[in-house]
């Protein structure tokens, strides 16, 4: 029998919908058409962003930990966060959780290694790009993680909060983001870009740009989640 997955959603809503759709599709492919046993607990994105902006990560951890406990009590056997940024408190959440949590960052790192890449860029909110949780995981490998420069970070963070989390996806924003990819490839020699925000693949829908992979952390995470759900205990 498959294990029931509990998802922390709402961070933001459109990416939560993408998780549900992709999980259902991938699970059905591997489980003879059956639908996944799945519980979603949607949390308040506004509060989480305000606390992160104020550096109050303890409040973020408390909110998410409480939300995970609700999933556990509802019958979830394992859990996951549907946002990269929320992984800033992942280690603390795992310590406090009664169920195992499946890390999106670990899954992304494994995928990069599987592809044989040596240098990758990381796009996301400023909290994701500047926080140590991605470098901490990647430091265990020989892969170089490259962060956009200050000006590029300002742009990416600005459109993330100002557009993507408000379900605004503009062609000119897509063009600018891909220009940053090209610039970082020329400047840093990156071999791929990690879309380290689950709204980014909703805008950058192609798997590559000018031959350079755009790594969709939602899809990578979902593959890992389906594997874990179907794994015999």
Short mmCIF file of C-alpha atoms in Angstrom, two decimals, residues 72-202:
data_model
loop_
_atom_site.label_atom_id
_atom_site.label_comp_id
_atom_site.label_asym_id
_atom_site.label_seq_id
_atom_site.Cartn_x
_atom_site.Cartn_y
_atom_site.Cartn_z
CA UNK A 72 0.46 14.01 10.59
CA UNK A 73 -2.75 13.95 12.62
CA UNK A 74 -4.75 13.77 9.39
CA UNK A 75 -2.92 10.56 8.45
CA UNK A 76 0.09 11.64 6.39
CA UNK A 77 3.01 9.19 6.45
CA UNK A 78 5.52 11.65 4.99
CA UNK A 79 5.55 15.34 4.23
CA UNK A 80 6.95 17.97 1.90
CA UNK A 81 7.07 21.74 1.42
CA UNK A 82 5.92 23.09 -1.94
CA UNK A 83 8.23 26.12 -1.82
CA UNK A 84 12.00 26.44 -2.00
CA UNK A 85 12.04 29.47 0.29
CA UNK A 86 10.32 27.57 3.09
CA UNK A 87 13.34 25.22 3.15
CA UNK A 88 15.21 27.97 4.99
CA UNK A 89 13.87 26.29 8.18
CA UNK A 90 13.80 22.72 6.80
CA UNK A 91 16.33 21.25 9.23
CA UNK A 92 14.40 22.55 12.24
CA UNK A 93 11.11 21.32 10.79
CA UNK A 94 12.54 17.84 10.26
CA UNK A 95 13.77 17.72 13.85
CA UNK A 96 10.31 18.70 15.12
CA UNK A 97 8.29 16.55 12.71
CA UNK A 98 6.71 13.23 13.63
CA UNK A 99 6.87 12.20 9.95
CA UNK A 100 9.84 12.21 7.54
CA UNK A 101 10.08 15.28 5.30
CA UNK A 102 11.35 14.97 1.72
CA UNK A 103 13.66 17.87 0.84
CA UNK A 104 13.31 19.66 -2.47
CA UNK A 105 16.89 20.92 -2.16
CA UNK A 106 18.32 17.42 -1.67
CA UNK A 107 16.33 16.22 -4.69
CA UNK A 108 17.64 19.10 -6.82
CA UNK A 109 21.23 18.43 -5.74
CA UNK A 110 20.88 14.75 -6.61
CA UNK A 111 19.49 15.67 -10.04
CA UNK A 112 22.41 18.01 -10.75
CA UNK A 113 24.86 15.24 -9.88
CA UNK A 114 22.91 12.73 -11.96
CA UNK A 115 23.27 15.05 -14.96
CA UNK A 116 27.02 15.33 -14.38
CA UNK A 117 26.98 19.13 -14.02
CA UNK A 118 29.82 21.02 -12.33
CA UNK A 119 28.50 24.59 -12.13
CA UNK A 120 24.88 25.72 -11.78
CA UNK A 121 23.12 29.02 -11.16
CA UNK A 122 20.39 29.42 -8.54
CA UNK A 123 17.34 31.64 -9.16
CA UNK A 124 14.68 32.27 -6.51
CA UNK A 125 13.61 34.79 -3.92
CA UNK A 126 16.35 36.73 -2.17
CA UNK A 127 15.77 34.51 0.87
CA UNK A 128 16.56 31.44 -1.24
CA UNK A 129 19.51 32.97 -3.11
CA UNK A 130 21.19 34.45 -0.01
CA UNK A 131 20.38 31.85 2.65
CA UNK A 132 22.79 28.99 3.41
CA UNK A 133 20.39 26.09 2.90
CA UNK A 134 21.20 25.50 -0.79
CA UNK A 135 25.00 25.98 -0.35
CA UNK A 136 24.94 23.68 2.69
CA UNK A 137 23.53 20.79 0.67
CA UNK A 138 25.66 21.45 -2.42
CA UNK A 139 28.85 21.80 -0.34
CA UNK A 140 28.75 18.02 0.15
CA UNK A 141 29.37 17.64 -3.60
CA UNK A 142 31.89 18.99 -6.08
CA UNK A 143 29.25 21.14 -7.76
CA UNK A 144 29.77 24.92 -7.79
CA UNK A 145 26.60 26.83 -6.91
CA UNK A 146 26.58 30.30 -8.51
CA UNK A 147 24.38 33.09 -7.15
CA UNK A 148 23.33 36.06 -9.34
CA UNK A 149 25.05 39.36 -8.60
CA UNK A 150 23.38 42.04 -6.45
CA UNK A 151 21.62 43.80 -9.33
CA UNK A 152 20.35 40.52 -10.78
CA UNK A 153 19.16 39.39 -7.35
CA UNK A 154 17.26 42.65 -6.89
CA UNK A 155 15.45 42.10 -10.17
CA UNK A 156 14.64 38.42 -9.60
CA UNK A 157 13.43 39.00 -6.03
CA UNK A 158 11.38 42.02 -7.11
CA UNK A 159 9.50 40.25 -9.88
CA UNK A 160 9.07 37.17 -7.70
CA UNK A 161 7.22 39.02 -4.95
CA UNK A 162 5.71 41.69 -7.16
CA UNK A 163 4.55 39.48 -10.04
CA UNK A 164 4.92 35.72 -9.76
CA UNK A 165 3.41 35.30 -6.29
CA UNK A 166 0.50 37.44 -7.51
CA UNK A 167 -0.05 35.12 -10.51
CA UNK A 168 1.32 37.69 -12.96
CA UNK A 169 3.44 36.08 -15.69
CA UNK A 170 4.68 38.54 -18.32
CA UNK A 171 6.60 37.79 -21.53
CA UNK A 172 8.97 40.70 -20.91
CA UNK A 173 9.84 39.24 -17.49
CA UNK A 174 10.57 35.89 -19.12
CA UNK A 175 12.86 37.63 -21.63
CA UNK A 176 14.76 39.47 -18.89
CA UNK A 177 15.25 36.32 -16.80
CA UNK A 178 16.65 34.46 -19.79
CA UNK A 179 18.99 37.39 -20.47
CA UNK A 180 20.33 36.93 -16.94
CA UNK A 181 20.85 33.23 -17.68
CA UNK A 182 22.85 34.13 -20.80
CA UNK A 183 24.88 36.73 -18.91
CA UNK A 184 25.74 34.31 -16.10
CA UNK A 185 26.71 31.66 -18.62
CA UNK A 186 29.17 34.07 -20.26
CA UNK A 187 30.43 35.50 -16.96
CA UNK A 188 30.50 32.40 -14.72
CA UNK A 189 30.46 29.44 -17.10
CA UNK A 190 27.28 27.95 -15.60
CA UNK A 191 26.07 24.69 -17.17
CA UNK A 192 22.45 24.89 -15.95
CA UNK A 193 20.09 27.08 -13.94
CA UNK A 194 18.15 25.79 -10.95
CA UNK A 195 14.69 27.34 -10.93
CA UNK A 196 14.77 27.55 -7.15
CA UNK A 197 11.29 28.98 -6.84
CA UNK A 198 8.27 26.88 -7.72
CA UNK A 199 6.60 29.78 -9.57
CA UNK A 200 9.56 30.17 -11.94
CA UNK A 201 8.72 27.08 -14.06
CA UNK A 202 5.25 28.55 -14.57
#
